[in-house]
Short mmCIF file of C-alpha atoms and ligand atoms in Angstrom, two decimals:
data_model
loop_
_atom_site.label_atom_id
_atom_site.label_comp_id
_atom_site.label_asym_id
_atom_site.label_seq_id
_atom_site.Cartn_x
_atom_site.Cartn_y
_atom_site.Cartn_z
CA MET J 1 -47.40 -25.14 -52.19
CA TYR J 2 -50.81 -25.36 -53.86
CA HIS J 3 -52.77 -28.44 -54.90
CA LEU J 4 -55.61 -28.57 -57.44
CA SER J 5 -57.56 -31.51 -58.84
CA LEU J 6 -59.06 -31.50 -62.32
CA GLN J 7 -61.80 -34.07 -62.88
CA GLY J 8 -61.77 -34.97 -66.58
CA SER J 9 -64.32 -37.28 -68.21
CA ALA J 10 -62.00 -40.29 -68.03
CA THR J 11 -59.17 -39.21 -65.76
CA LYS J 12 -58.50 -37.08 -62.71
CA SER J 13 -55.42 -34.84 -62.77
CA GLU J 14 -53.63 -33.97 -59.56
CA ILE J 15 -51.75 -30.68 -59.99
CA TYR J 16 -49.08 -29.49 -57.54
CA ILE J 17 -47.77 -25.93 -57.82
CA GLY J 18 -44.99 -24.20 -55.92
CA SER J 19 -41.42 -23.87 -54.85
CA GLY J 20 -39.60 -27.22 -54.50
CA VAL J 21 -42.34 -29.29 -56.17
CA PHE J 22 -39.78 -30.91 -58.50
CA SER J 23 -38.10 -32.72 -55.63
CA GLN J 24 -41.43 -34.23 -54.58
CA THR J 25 -41.92 -35.97 -57.91
CA ALA J 26 -41.02 -39.50 -56.76
CA LYS J 27 -43.30 -39.20 -53.72
CA ARG J 28 -46.27 -37.96 -55.79
CA VAL J 29 -45.64 -40.59 -58.47
CA ALA J 30 -45.75 -43.30 -55.81
CA GLU J 31 -49.04 -41.87 -54.47
CA THR J 32 -50.62 -41.67 -57.93
CA PHE J 33 -49.31 -44.65 -59.92
CA LYS J 34 -47.83 -48.09 -59.37
CA PRO J 35 -45.35 -48.18 -62.25
CA THR J 36 -42.78 -50.90 -62.72
CA ARG J 37 -41.06 -48.81 -65.37
CA ILE J 38 -40.75 -45.08 -65.97
CA HIS J 39 -39.73 -43.46 -69.23
CA VAL J 40 -38.85 -39.74 -69.38
CA VAL J 41 -39.09 -37.70 -72.58
CA THR J 42 -37.26 -34.39 -72.63
CA ASP J 43 -35.35 -32.22 -75.12
CA SER J 44 -31.76 -31.26 -75.75
CA ASN J 45 -32.15 -27.92 -73.90
CA VAL J 46 -33.76 -29.31 -70.77
CA ALA J 47 -31.84 -32.60 -70.48
CA PRO J 48 -28.54 -31.06 -69.28
CA LEU J 49 -30.40 -29.02 -66.63
CA TYR J 50 -32.91 -31.42 -65.10
CA LEU J 51 -32.81 -34.96 -66.49
CA LYS J 52 -30.15 -36.39 -64.17
CA LYS J 53 -31.73 -34.67 -61.18
CA LEU J 54 -35.13 -36.17 -62.03
CA CYS J 55 -33.80 -39.71 -62.58
CA ALA J 56 -31.92 -39.53 -59.26
CA GLU J 57 -35.28 -38.97 -57.52
CA PHE J 58 -36.43 -42.52 -58.25
CA PRO J 59 -35.30 -45.83 -56.74
CA LEU J 60 -35.80 -47.64 -60.09
CA ASP J 61 -33.94 -47.41 -63.39
CA ILE J 62 -35.40 -44.81 -65.71
CA THR J 63 -35.21 -44.98 -69.50
CA THR J 64 -35.13 -41.77 -71.51
CA THR J 65 -35.69 -40.17 -74.90
CA VAL J 66 -34.00 -36.83 -75.59
CA ILE J 67 -35.54 -35.17 -78.64
CA PRO J 68 -33.92 -32.23 -80.43
CA ALA J 69 -35.27 -28.92 -79.05
CA GLY J 70 -37.65 -26.85 -81.16
CA GLU J 71 -41.06 -26.86 -82.80
CA ASP J 72 -39.49 -28.22 -86.02
CA HIS J 73 -39.31 -31.61 -84.33
CA LYS J 74 -42.92 -31.72 -83.12
CA ASN J 75 -43.85 -34.17 -85.84
CA LEU J 76 -44.81 -37.78 -86.44
CA ASP J 77 -41.19 -38.85 -87.08
CA THR J 78 -40.27 -37.79 -83.55
CA VAL J 79 -43.33 -39.61 -82.20
CA ALA J 80 -42.21 -42.77 -84.02
CA GLY J 81 -38.83 -42.46 -82.26
CA ILE J 82 -40.57 -42.18 -78.87
CA TYR J 83 -42.75 -45.23 -79.65
CA ALA J 84 -39.60 -47.21 -80.52
CA ASP J 85 -37.97 -46.24 -77.20
CA LEU J 86 -41.13 -47.11 -75.24
CA SER J 87 -41.25 -50.48 -76.93
CA GLU J 88 -37.56 -51.16 -76.35
CA ALA J 89 -38.00 -50.22 -72.67
CA GLU J 90 -40.92 -52.69 -72.55
CA LEU J 91 -43.38 -50.24 -71.05
CA THR J 92 -46.83 -51.67 -70.36
CA ARG J 93 -50.14 -49.89 -69.80
CA SER J 94 -49.49 -49.85 -66.05
CA ASP J 95 -46.21 -47.98 -66.52
CA LEU J 96 -45.55 -44.25 -66.68
CA VAL J 97 -44.28 -41.70 -69.17
CA ILE J 98 -43.02 -38.36 -67.87
CA ALA J 99 -42.87 -35.26 -70.09
CA LEU J 100 -40.07 -33.01 -68.80
CA GLY J 101 -39.90 -29.74 -70.72
CA GLY J 102 -41.77 -26.88 -72.34
CA GLY J 103 -44.80 -26.88 -74.60
CA VAL J 104 -43.30 -28.88 -77.46
CA VAL J 105 -42.11 -31.71 -75.19
CA GLY J 106 -45.44 -31.71 -73.35
CA ASP J 107 -47.53 -31.80 -76.53
CA ILE J 108 -45.55 -34.53 -78.26
CA THR J 109 -45.04 -36.71 -75.19
CA GLY J 110 -48.71 -36.35 -74.33
CA PHE J 111 -49.63 -37.49 -77.83
CA ALA J 112 -47.25 -40.48 -77.64
CA ALA J 113 -48.68 -41.44 -74.21
CA ALA J 114 -52.27 -41.05 -75.47
CA THR J 115 -51.68 -43.40 -78.38
CA TYR J 116 -49.03 -45.92 -77.32
CA LEU J 117 -50.87 -49.13 -76.32
CA ARG J 118 -54.02 -46.97 -76.67
CA GLY J 119 -52.93 -44.94 -73.67
CA ILE J 120 -50.37 -45.21 -70.88
CA HIS J 121 -50.08 -43.16 -67.69
CA LEU J 122 -48.72 -39.62 -68.10
CA CYS J 123 -47.08 -37.09 -65.79
CA GLN J 124 -46.23 -33.57 -66.96
CA ILE J 125 -43.31 -31.60 -65.47
CA PRO J 126 -43.43 -28.23 -67.29
CA THR J 127 -40.21 -26.22 -67.36
CA THR J 128 -41.35 -22.97 -69.03
CA LEU J 129 -43.86 -20.42 -67.75
CA LEU J 130 -46.02 -20.97 -70.84
CA ALA J 131 -46.15 -24.72 -70.23
CA GLN J 132 -46.78 -24.21 -66.49
CA VAL J 133 -49.79 -21.91 -66.90
CA ASP J 134 -51.20 -23.37 -70.10
CA SER J 135 -50.10 -26.42 -72.07
CA SER J 136 -49.24 -28.88 -69.27
CA VAL J 137 -52.77 -28.61 -67.84
CA GLY J 138 -55.97 -29.62 -69.59
CA GLY J 139 -55.01 -32.58 -71.74
CA LYS J 140 -54.52 -31.08 -75.19
CA THR J 141 -51.81 -33.07 -76.97
CA ALA J 142 -50.74 -32.68 -80.58
CA VAL J 143 -48.10 -32.80 -83.27
CA ASP J 144 -47.70 -30.72 -86.42
CA LEU J 145 -48.15 -31.90 -90.00
CA PRO J 146 -46.48 -30.31 -93.04
CA GLN J 147 -49.99 -28.89 -93.70
CA GLY J 148 -50.20 -27.03 -90.37
CA LYS J 149 -49.61 -26.86 -86.64
CA ASN J 150 -51.30 -29.17 -84.10
CA LEU J 151 -53.36 -30.90 -86.78
CA VAL J 152 -53.06 -34.38 -85.22
CA GLY J 153 -53.75 -34.83 -81.55
CA ALA J 154 -55.91 -36.14 -78.75
CA PHE J 155 -57.47 -34.96 -75.51
CA TYR J 156 -55.56 -36.95 -72.91
CA GLN J 157 -55.27 -35.80 -69.31
CA PRO J 158 -52.00 -36.23 -67.41
CA GLU J 159 -52.81 -37.84 -64.06
CA LEU J 160 -50.08 -35.80 -62.40
CA VAL J 161 -48.73 -32.31 -63.14
CA MET J 162 -45.73 -31.12 -61.12
CA ILE J 163 -45.27 -27.34 -61.51
CA ASP J 164 -42.11 -26.13 -59.78
CA THR J 165 -42.05 -22.33 -59.80
CA ASP J 166 -38.36 -22.24 -58.77
CA ILE J 167 -37.59 -23.33 -62.33
CA LEU J 168 -38.85 -19.94 -63.54
CA GLN J 169 -35.97 -18.14 -61.84
CA THR J 170 -33.45 -19.54 -64.30
CA LEU J 171 -35.50 -19.07 -67.48
CA PRO J 172 -34.05 -16.72 -70.09
CA GLU J 173 -35.92 -13.38 -70.02
CA ARG J 174 -37.36 -13.91 -73.52
CA ILE J 175 -38.88 -17.31 -72.61
CA PHE J 176 -40.23 -15.94 -69.34
CA ASN J 177 -41.89 -12.96 -71.08
CA ASP J 178 -43.43 -15.32 -73.61
CA GLY J 179 -45.32 -17.07 -70.80
CA MET J 180 -46.34 -13.70 -69.34
CA ALA J 181 -48.58 -13.15 -72.38
CA GLU J 182 -50.70 -16.12 -71.24
CA VAL J 183 -50.65 -14.84 -67.65
CA ILE J 184 -51.95 -11.46 -68.87
CA LYS J 185 -54.61 -13.33 -70.85
CA TYR J 186 -55.93 -15.03 -67.69
CA GLY J 187 -56.10 -11.65 -65.95
CA PHE J 188 -58.24 -10.14 -68.69
CA ILE J 189 -60.55 -13.11 -69.31
CA SER J 190 -61.20 -14.04 -65.71
CA ASN J 191 -59.32 -12.47 -62.80
CA PRO J 192 -58.17 -8.81 -62.86
CA GLU J 193 -56.33 -9.46 -59.58
CA ILE J 194 -53.68 -11.21 -61.69
CA ILE J 195 -53.07 -7.92 -63.53
CA ASP J 196 -52.63 -6.16 -60.17
CA MET J 197 -50.20 -8.85 -59.00
CA ILE J 198 -48.02 -8.69 -62.12
CA SER J 199 -48.01 -4.89 -62.01
CA ALA J 200 -46.10 -4.95 -58.71
CA PRO J 201 -42.37 -4.20 -59.18
CA ASP J 202 -41.36 -7.37 -57.28
CA PHE J 203 -43.98 -9.65 -58.91
CA LYS J 204 -41.34 -12.32 -59.64
CA SER J 205 -41.20 -13.11 -55.94
CA ASN J 206 -44.93 -13.91 -56.12
CA MET J 207 -44.85 -16.40 -59.01
CA GLU J 208 -46.14 -19.30 -56.90
CA ARG J 209 -49.44 -17.46 -56.31
CA ILE J 210 -49.57 -16.00 -59.84
CA VAL J 211 -49.10 -19.41 -61.51
CA TYR J 212 -51.66 -20.93 -59.12
CA GLU J 213 -54.29 -18.30 -59.99
CA CYS J 214 -53.76 -18.95 -63.72
CA VAL J 215 -53.90 -22.74 -63.39
CA ARG J 216 -57.01 -22.47 -61.22
CA ILE J 217 -58.78 -20.63 -64.04
CA LYS J 218 -57.59 -23.20 -66.58
CA ARG J 219 -58.72 -26.06 -64.30
CA ASP J 220 -62.20 -24.55 -63.92
CA VAL J 221 -62.59 -23.89 -67.65
CA VAL J 222 -61.34 -27.34 -68.71
CA GLN J 223 -63.47 -29.08 -66.12
CA ALA J 224 -66.54 -27.31 -67.55
CA ASP J 225 -65.65 -27.98 -71.21
CA GLU J 226 -62.89 -30.56 -71.54
CA HIS J 227 -63.37 -31.12 -75.26
CA ASP J 228 -63.37 -27.49 -76.35
CA THR J 229 -66.92 -27.19 -77.64
CA GLY J 230 -67.89 -24.05 -75.69
CA LEU J 231 -66.43 -22.29 -72.67
CA ARG J 232 -62.87 -23.54 -73.27
CA MET J 233 -62.71 -21.27 -76.32
CA ILE J 234 -62.29 -18.28 -73.96
CA LEU J 235 -58.71 -19.46 -73.45
CA ASN J 236 -58.18 -18.34 -77.03
CA PHE J 237 -58.45 -14.64 -76.21
CA GLY J 238 -55.77 -12.98 -78.37
CA HIS J 239 -55.09 -16.24 -80.18
CA THR J 240 -57.21 -15.78 -83.32
CA ILE J 241 -55.38 -12.76 -84.71
CA GLY J 242 -52.29 -14.00 -82.82
CA HIS J 243 -52.24 -17.32 -84.70
CA GLY J 244 -52.78 -15.47 -87.97
CA ALA J 245 -49.77 -13.23 -87.24
CA GLU J 246 -47.65 -16.23 -86.17
CA LYS J 247 -48.50 -17.90 -89.46
CA VAL J 248 -47.66 -14.83 -91.55
CA GLY J 249 -44.29 -14.75 -89.75
CA HIS J 250 -43.75 -18.44 -90.66
CA PHE J 251 -43.79 -19.32 -86.93
CA THR J 252 -40.24 -17.96 -86.61
CA GLU J 253 -40.50 -14.17 -86.62
CA LEU J 254 -42.87 -13.95 -83.62
CA SER J 255 -42.87 -16.26 -80.62
CA HIS J 256 -46.25 -17.58 -79.47
CA GLY J 257 -46.40 -15.16 -76.52
CA GLN J 258 -45.46 -12.19 -78.68
CA ALA J 259 -48.18 -13.11 -81.16
CA VAL J 260 -50.75 -13.51 -78.36
CA ALA J 261 -49.83 -10.08 -76.93
CA ILE J 262 -50.35 -8.45 -80.34
CA GLY J 263 -53.55 -10.50 -80.80
CA MET J 264 -54.97 -9.34 -77.44
CA VAL J 265 -54.41 -5.69 -78.36
CA GLN J 266 -56.04 -6.26 -81.75
CA ALA J 267 -58.98 -8.09 -80.13
CA ALA J 268 -59.43 -5.12 -77.76
CA LYS J 269 -59.48 -2.74 -80.76
CA LEU J 270 -62.08 -4.92 -82.44
CA ALA J 271 -64.20 -4.85 -79.27
CA VAL J 272 -64.21 -1.05 -79.35
CA LYS J 273 -65.41 -1.14 -82.96
CA LEU J 274 -68.26 -3.38 -81.77
CA GLY J 275 -69.20 -0.83 -79.12
CA GLU J 276 -67.76 -2.76 -76.14
CA ALA J 277 -65.58 -1.37 -73.31
CA ASP J 278 -62.25 0.17 -74.35
CA LEU J 279 -59.45 -1.92 -72.81
CA VAL J 280 -56.87 -1.14 -75.51
CA GLU J 281 -54.70 1.15 -73.39
CA GLN J 282 -54.78 -1.19 -70.40
CA ILE J 283 -53.78 -4.29 -72.41
CA THR J 284 -51.14 -2.37 -74.34
CA SER J 285 -49.45 -0.98 -71.24
CA ILE J 286 -49.33 -4.27 -69.29
CA CYS J 287 -47.92 -6.10 -72.34
CA GLN J 288 -45.31 -3.38 -72.83
CA ALA J 289 -44.40 -3.54 -69.13
CA HIS J 290 -43.49 -7.20 -69.73
CA ASN J 291 -41.51 -6.47 -72.88
CA LEU J 292 -44.13 -7.91 -75.19
CA PRO J 293 -44.84 -6.30 -78.58
CA THR J 294 -48.22 -4.71 -79.16
CA VAL J 295 -48.05 -3.54 -82.78
CA LEU J 296 -48.91 -5.87 -85.63
CA PRO J 297 -45.84 -5.97 -87.90
CA TYR J 298 -47.75 -7.32 -90.95
CA PRO J 299 -50.52 -6.04 -93.24
CA MET J 300 -53.92 -6.81 -91.71
CA GLU J 301 -55.09 -8.32 -94.99
CA ASP J 302 -52.34 -11.00 -94.79
CA VAL J 303 -53.25 -11.80 -91.18
CA TYR J 304 -56.94 -12.10 -92.08
CA ASN J 305 -56.13 -14.54 -94.89
CA ALA J 306 -53.92 -16.58 -92.53
CA LEU J 307 -56.53 -16.81 -89.80
CA LEU J 308 -59.05 -18.29 -92.21
CA HIS J 309 -57.29 -21.58 -91.44
CA ASP J 310 -58.09 -21.23 -87.71
CA LYS J 311 -59.49 -24.44 -86.20
CA LYS J 312 -62.27 -22.38 -84.55
CA ARG J 313 -63.63 -21.34 -87.94
CA THR J 314 -66.83 -22.74 -89.45
CA ALA J 315 -67.84 -22.33 -93.12
CA ASP J 316 -68.76 -18.66 -92.88
CA SER J 317 -68.04 -17.52 -89.34
CA ILE J 318 -65.42 -17.66 -86.61
CA ASN J 319 -65.65 -17.74 -82.82
CA PHE J 320 -63.85 -14.62 -81.66
CA ILE J 321 -63.15 -14.00 -77.98
CA LEU J 322 -63.87 -10.54 -76.61
CA VAL J 323 -63.29 -9.27 -73.09
CA HIS J 324 -66.13 -7.15 -71.70
CA PRO J 325 -65.96 -5.99 -68.95
CA LEU J 326 -62.42 -6.56 -67.65
CA GLY J 327 -62.31 -10.08 -66.16
CA LYS J 328 -65.13 -11.50 -68.29
CA ALA J 329 -64.64 -13.18 -71.66
CA ASN J 330 -67.41 -13.64 -74.21
CA ILE J 331 -67.49 -15.92 -77.21
CA HIS J 332 -68.62 -13.85 -80.19
CA THR J 333 -69.57 -15.64 -83.38
CA ILE J 334 -68.62 -13.21 -86.17
CA GLU J 335 -69.41 -13.64 -89.86
CA LEU J 336 -66.14 -13.77 -91.79
CA GLU J 337 -67.19 -10.84 -93.94
CA GLN J 338 -67.86 -8.70 -90.87
CA LEU J 339 -64.58 -9.77 -89.28
CA HIS J 340 -62.72 -8.76 -92.42
CA GLN J 341 -64.44 -5.39 -92.42
CA LEU J 342 -63.74 -4.80 -88.70
CA MET J 343 -60.11 -5.83 -88.96
CA THR J 344 -59.33 -3.64 -91.93
CA ALA J 345 -61.45 -0.58 -90.98
CA GLU J 346 -59.46 2.33 -89.54
N1 LIG T 1 -54.35 -23.60 -74.79
C1 LIG T 1 -55.74 -23.53 -74.87
C2 LIG T 1 -56.44 -24.73 -74.34
O1 LIG T 1 -55.84 -25.53 -73.67
O2 LIG T 1 -57.61 -24.89 -74.59
#
């Protein structure tokens, strides 16, 4: 088992990673908080698998909210339902909310915890690879508006993150591969050893170490730039064109990981056009080895128009993440006109 601490500006996160971590939840909660009440938020996919098991861990009665699974429900109506349940359960600011699930559950529960009573204690128990290596760590919480994804949110650190890598063994292949796109990202932006580890035929037996190496990078980056004004942007490698493609596909045709894989390949192509190292073949082959797509299925012009809504954009430029050399990410401020030209040039 691995342990990391993330010192945020207001809150310290204790992060436990490894096999069997789930069954230590009650012990770690008792070490970290003194709650009288605990409320668990999960979704309709995760509840049948882990909710009873989690509640049985604790000596006190646990109240729960089970939201419908899927990004469609990551909205303010669902948050209002969670607030109502927290109020009915009479949670106070010394009590605890646990997010048990993937990225959607983590984001929405985090946002509810950040705002209910102006902030109550939060523990994240991520149940997908993507949530384990990315969204459960670092304190970004958000919900979607009809106008766009993640438009309302807060930076709010969970004080405890329990990452049980045994959970990964039962994930459907498609969901697992989705998280692998973020794992590949960490390898290229910071630690090429991760690429070596996931290239081994039996890499799934090494997930404890692989997840730890990814979370360690995220911890270091978030600790240096919690509020995403500089270094943290490197975590968006592959995400600029990726988000554009996700948007063109109405957030249904491509999963997030698939879009990020395509976005990383496109970012590598753009780097070559800017005279940087050629990592296209390397990124393409590792993504393909993990059954991730690497070819953009939409016209580049449509993707460019979609990415103009990227949160990282300013009036006439965008912060684009390039990897050069392998294991080092750079934030490149590109004029929109130049980006358009680079994206559409053969
Ligand atoms: N998922 C990117 C970040 O946490 O900044």
